[in-house]
Each structure stands twice: as C-alpha cells, then as structure tokens.
Coordinates of C-alpha atoms in Angstrom, one line a residue:
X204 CA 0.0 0.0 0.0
X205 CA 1.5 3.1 -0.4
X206 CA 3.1 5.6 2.1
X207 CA 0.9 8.7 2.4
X208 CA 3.5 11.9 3.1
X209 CA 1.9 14.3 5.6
X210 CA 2.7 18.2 4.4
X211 CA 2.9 20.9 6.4
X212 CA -0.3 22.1 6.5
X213 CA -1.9 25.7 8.6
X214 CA -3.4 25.1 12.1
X215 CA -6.8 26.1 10.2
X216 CA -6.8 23.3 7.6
X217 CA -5.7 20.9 10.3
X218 CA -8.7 21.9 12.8
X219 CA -11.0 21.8 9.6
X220 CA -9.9 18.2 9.2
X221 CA -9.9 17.1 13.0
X222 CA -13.6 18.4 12.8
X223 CA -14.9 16.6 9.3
X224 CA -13.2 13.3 11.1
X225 CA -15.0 14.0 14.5
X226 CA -18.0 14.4 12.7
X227 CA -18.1 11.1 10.6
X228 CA -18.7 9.9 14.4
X229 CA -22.3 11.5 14.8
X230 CA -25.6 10.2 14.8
X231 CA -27.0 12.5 12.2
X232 CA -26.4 10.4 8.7
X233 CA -26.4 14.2 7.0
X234 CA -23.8 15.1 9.6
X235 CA -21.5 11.9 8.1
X236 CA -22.3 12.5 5.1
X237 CA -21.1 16.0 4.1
X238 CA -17.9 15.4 6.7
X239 CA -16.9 12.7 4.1
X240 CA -17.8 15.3 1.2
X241 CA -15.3 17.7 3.2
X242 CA -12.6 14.9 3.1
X243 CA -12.7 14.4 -0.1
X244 CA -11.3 18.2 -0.7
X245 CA -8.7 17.9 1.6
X246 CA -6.8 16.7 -1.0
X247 CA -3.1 17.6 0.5
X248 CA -3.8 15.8 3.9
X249 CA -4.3 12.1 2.2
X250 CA -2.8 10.4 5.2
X251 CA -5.7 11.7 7.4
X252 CA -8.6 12.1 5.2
X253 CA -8.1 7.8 3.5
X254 CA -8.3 6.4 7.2
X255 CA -11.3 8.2 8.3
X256 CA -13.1 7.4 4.4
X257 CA -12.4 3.9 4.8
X258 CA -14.4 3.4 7.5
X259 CA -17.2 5.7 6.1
X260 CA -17.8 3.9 3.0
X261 CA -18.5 0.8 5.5
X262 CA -21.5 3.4 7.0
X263 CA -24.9 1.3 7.2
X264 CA -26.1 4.8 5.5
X265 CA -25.8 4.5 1.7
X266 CA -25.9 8.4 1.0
X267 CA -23.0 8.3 3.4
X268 CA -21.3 5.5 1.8
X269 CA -21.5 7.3 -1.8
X270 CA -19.8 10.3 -0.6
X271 CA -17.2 8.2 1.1
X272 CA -16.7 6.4 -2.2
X273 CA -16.7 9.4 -4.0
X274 CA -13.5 11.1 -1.9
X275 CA -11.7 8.1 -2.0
X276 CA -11.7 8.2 -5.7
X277 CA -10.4 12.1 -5.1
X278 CA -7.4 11.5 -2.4
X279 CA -6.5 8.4 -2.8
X280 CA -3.2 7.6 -4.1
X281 CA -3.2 5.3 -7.5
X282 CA -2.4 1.9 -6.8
X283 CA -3.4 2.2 -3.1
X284 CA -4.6 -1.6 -2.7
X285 CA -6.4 -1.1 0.9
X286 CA -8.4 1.3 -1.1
X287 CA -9.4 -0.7 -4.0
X288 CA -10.6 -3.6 -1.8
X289 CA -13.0 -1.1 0.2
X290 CA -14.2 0.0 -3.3
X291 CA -14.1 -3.3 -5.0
X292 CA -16.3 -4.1 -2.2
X293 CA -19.3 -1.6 -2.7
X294 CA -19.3 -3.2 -5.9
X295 CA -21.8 -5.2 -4.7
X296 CA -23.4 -2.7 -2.4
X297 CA -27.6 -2.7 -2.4
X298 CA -27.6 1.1 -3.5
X299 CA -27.4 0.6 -7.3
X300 CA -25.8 5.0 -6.9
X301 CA -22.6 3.7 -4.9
X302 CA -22.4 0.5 -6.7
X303 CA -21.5 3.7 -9.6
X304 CA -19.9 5.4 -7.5
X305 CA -17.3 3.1 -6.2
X306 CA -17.0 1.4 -10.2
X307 CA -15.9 5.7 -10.9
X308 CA -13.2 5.9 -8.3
X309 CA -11.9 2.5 -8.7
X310 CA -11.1 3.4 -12.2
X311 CA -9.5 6.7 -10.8
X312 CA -7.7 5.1 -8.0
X313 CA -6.3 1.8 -10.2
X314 CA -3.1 1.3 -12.1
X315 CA -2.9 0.1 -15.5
X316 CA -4.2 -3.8 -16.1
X317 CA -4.9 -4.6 -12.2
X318 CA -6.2 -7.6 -12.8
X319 CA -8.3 -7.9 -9.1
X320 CA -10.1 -4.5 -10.7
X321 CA -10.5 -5.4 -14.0
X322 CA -12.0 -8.7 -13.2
X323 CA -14.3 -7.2 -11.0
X324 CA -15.4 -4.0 -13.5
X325 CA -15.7 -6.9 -15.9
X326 CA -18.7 -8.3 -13.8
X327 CA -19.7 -4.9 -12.9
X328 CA -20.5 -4.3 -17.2
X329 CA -23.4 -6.8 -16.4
X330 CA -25.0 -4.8 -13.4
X331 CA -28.6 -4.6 -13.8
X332 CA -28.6 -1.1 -13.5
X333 CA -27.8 1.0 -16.6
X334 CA -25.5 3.6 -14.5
X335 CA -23.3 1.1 -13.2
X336 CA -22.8 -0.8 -16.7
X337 CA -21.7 2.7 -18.0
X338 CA -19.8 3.3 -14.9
X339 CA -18.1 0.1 -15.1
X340 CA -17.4 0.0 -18.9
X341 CA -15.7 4.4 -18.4
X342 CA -13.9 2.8 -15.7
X343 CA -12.6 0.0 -18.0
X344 CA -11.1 2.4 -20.4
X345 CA -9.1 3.5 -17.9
X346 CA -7.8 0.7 -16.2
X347 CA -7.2 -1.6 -19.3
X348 CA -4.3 -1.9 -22.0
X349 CA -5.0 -1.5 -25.8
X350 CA -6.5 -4.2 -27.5
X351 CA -7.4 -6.2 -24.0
X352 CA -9.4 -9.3 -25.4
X353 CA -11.7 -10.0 -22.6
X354 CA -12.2 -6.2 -22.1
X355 CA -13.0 -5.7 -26.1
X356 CA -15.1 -8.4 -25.9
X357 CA -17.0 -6.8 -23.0
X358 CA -17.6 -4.1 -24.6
X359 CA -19.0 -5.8 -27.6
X360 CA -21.5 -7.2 -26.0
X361 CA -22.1 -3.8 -24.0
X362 CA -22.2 -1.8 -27.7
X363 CA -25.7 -3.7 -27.8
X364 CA -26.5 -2.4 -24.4
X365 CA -30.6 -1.6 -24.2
X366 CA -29.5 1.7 -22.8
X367 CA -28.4 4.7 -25.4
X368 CA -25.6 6.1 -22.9
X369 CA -24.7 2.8 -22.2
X370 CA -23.8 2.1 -26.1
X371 CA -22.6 5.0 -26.2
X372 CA -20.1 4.6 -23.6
X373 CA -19.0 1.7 -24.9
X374 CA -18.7 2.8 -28.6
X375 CA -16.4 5.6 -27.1
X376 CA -14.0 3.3 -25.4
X377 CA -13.6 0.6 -28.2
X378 CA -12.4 3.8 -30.1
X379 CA -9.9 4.6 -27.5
X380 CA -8.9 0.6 -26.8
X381 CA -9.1 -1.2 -30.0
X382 CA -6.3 -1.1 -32.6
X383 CA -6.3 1.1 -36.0
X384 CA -8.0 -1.1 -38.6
X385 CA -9.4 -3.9 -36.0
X386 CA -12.3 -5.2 -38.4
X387 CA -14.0 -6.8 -35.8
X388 CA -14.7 -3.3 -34.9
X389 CA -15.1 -1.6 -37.5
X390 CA -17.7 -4.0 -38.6
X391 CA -19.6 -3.2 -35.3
X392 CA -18.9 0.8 -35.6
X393 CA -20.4 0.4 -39.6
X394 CA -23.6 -1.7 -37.6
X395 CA -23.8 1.4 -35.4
X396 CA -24.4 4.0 -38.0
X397 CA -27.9 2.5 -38.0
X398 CA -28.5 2.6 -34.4
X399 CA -31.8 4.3 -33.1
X400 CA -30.3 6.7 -31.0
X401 CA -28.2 10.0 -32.8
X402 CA -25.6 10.1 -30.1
X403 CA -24.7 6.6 -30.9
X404 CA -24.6 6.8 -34.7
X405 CA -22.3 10.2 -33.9
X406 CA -19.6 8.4 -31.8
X407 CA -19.9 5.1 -34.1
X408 CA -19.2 7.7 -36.9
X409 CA -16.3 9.2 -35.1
X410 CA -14.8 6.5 -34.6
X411 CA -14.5 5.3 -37.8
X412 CA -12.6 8.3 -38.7
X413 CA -10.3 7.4 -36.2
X414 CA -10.0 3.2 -37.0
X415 CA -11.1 2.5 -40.5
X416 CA -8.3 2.0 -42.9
X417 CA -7.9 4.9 -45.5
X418 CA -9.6 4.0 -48.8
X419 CA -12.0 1.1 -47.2
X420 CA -15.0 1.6 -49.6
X421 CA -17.8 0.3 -47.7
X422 CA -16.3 2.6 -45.1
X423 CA -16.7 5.5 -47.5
X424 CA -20.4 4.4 -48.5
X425 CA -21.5 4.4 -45.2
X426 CA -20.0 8.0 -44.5
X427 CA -21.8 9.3 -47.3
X428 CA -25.0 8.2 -46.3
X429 CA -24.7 9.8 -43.1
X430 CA -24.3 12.7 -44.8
X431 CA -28.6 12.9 -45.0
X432 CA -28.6 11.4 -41.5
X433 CA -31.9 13.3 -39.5
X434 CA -29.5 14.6 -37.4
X435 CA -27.0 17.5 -37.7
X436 CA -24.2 16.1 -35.6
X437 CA -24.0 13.0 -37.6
X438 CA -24.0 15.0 -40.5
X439 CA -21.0 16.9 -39.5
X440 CA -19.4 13.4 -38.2
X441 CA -19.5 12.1 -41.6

C-alpha cells in the first residue's frame, strides 16, 4: 500500500480536518455524510482524510457510503490496494448509486491492467442497473491496455446495451482501446451508423474516422449516407 507523506499544513486546515473526522462519528447520517464530502477536498492531507473514508464507505447509510466512495476516488493515491478492496467491495453494495460510484473511483484510483479491478469491473458491465454498466465500462477504459481481449469483448456485448448512454459509452472506449483497422470493430462501428439513438450513430461515426483503414469503400459508402442522417451532428461526423 502506499506511504501517504503528511505536508505541512496551517493550524486552520488541520482543525478543519480534526472536525470533518470528528464528525463522521455523529448520529446524524447528513452530519456523516457532508464530513466525508469535506474529506474528499482535503486533498493535501491524504494520510488523514483515506483512514477516516475507509471506515465511512462501511456506513450502514448509503448516501454516506456514496460520498465516502466518492472522496476516496479524489485523495486516494493510484495503486493504493487497501483502497481498491474497500471499493471493490461496494461493488456489490444494495444502493445501485454507490455501486456507480465506487466502479468511478476504482477506475481513478487503479493502475494500469490490475487484474483484481478489471476482473471485478468486468462483472460490474453486467449490473442490472444501466448507471453502473456505464460506470463500469468508463472505468474499463481506464484501467485496461490497448487491445485487452476480454475487455473488447465486454464491450461488444455492452455496444448492444438496451440503454443509449450505455452504447454510447461503450462505442467511445472501443475507439480509444481497440487497434487502428481492427475489423472486428469496425464491422460493429459500420452496424452502429444505424442505431436508433443520434448520439450513438455520432460516436460510431467518429470512430470510424479514427479506426477504419484509409480508402476502405464500404467505409466511405456508409459516410456518405450519413451525410442525410436526420441529425446535424452526424452529418458533420460524416
């Protein structure tokens, strides 16, 4: 786990933090709640503000939990393991909000190809809540390599997602993990240019800009239909 360095800090900042830590001991859930909030911008005091976090995103409140979550994913150092394992572990949390929540910050908080997290975000693309699925597949694109198999295929399947942002999502971070002239995905970005939802068809168009080999004619086919797509910002895609 890393070694969290203490700065100097002024005698206000370091009351300030003595009395958001205090507070995350009150009855009042609200009272909890915003002192976590208050951690989590006490971003050059890490070593105090993790400790304290790590027991709030254990709170039996959920809106408490979700803030703790979401200051963890702000002070936290990257690759701090003790930290992962508190979020991994909301990612089965009944609130479907800091299931999202913790999926965001674990993708903030992870290094490169962690295979605990990725495993985890993996199952986490299959919530059945549409926020998570998108949390889990934003968080992906951070935490995998280019041209991760198991990741692609996840997000495959998740491009067929019956939630818009969800595809969308998705769409955007094939773009960013696949490699330059993959057909497998540009097959599924030329299938997109016919999906239901504009900002889909934009970010499946986009993408082929970015992936299709130059001079690929049914590549070039489909961009020129576009061109009398219903709407504008697939036109100016194209």
């Amino acid at each position: 786990m890393p070694t969290y360095a203490t700065p100097a800090v002024t005698g206000q900042m370091r009351d300030k933090t003595d009395e958001l830590i205090h507070d995350l001991s009150s009855c009042d859930p609200h009272v909890r709640q915003a002192a976590c909030q208050g951690l989590g911008r006490e971003t050059k005091t890490p070593s105090r503000a993790v400790p304290p976090l790590l027991n709030g995103i254990q709170d039996q409140n959920s809106y408490v939990r979700l803030a703790a979550a979401t200051s963890l994913g702000q002070v936290a150092r990257k690759g701090d393991e003790e930290v992962l394992e508190a979020l991994i572990a909301r990612f089965s949390d009944t609130d479907a909000s800091v299931r999202r929540v913790a999926c965001a910050a674990a993708g903030q908080v992870s290094n490169k190809s962690n295979a605990r997290v990725l495993s985890a975000l993996l199952a986490r693309s299959e919530d059945r809540d549409g926020g998570v699925r998108r949390s889990a597949v934003k968080a992906l694109e951070k935490v995998a390599k280019k041209e991760d198999p198991q990741v692609l295929a996840a997000l495959f399947q998740r491009s067929n997602d019956s939630e818009a942002f969800v595809r969308y999502s998705a769409v955007e971070a094939l773009c960013n993990l696949a490699a330059e002239g993959s057909p497998e995905v540009v097959n599924r970005m030329l299938e997109l240019q016919s999906d239901r939802d504009s900002r889909v068809r934009c970010c499946a168009t986009e993408a082929l800009g970015r992936l299709a080999v130059r001079g690929d004619s049914r590549v070039l086919t489909s961009l020129l239909q576009c061109l009398d797509d219903e709407a504008d910002a697939v036109r100016r895609a194209a």
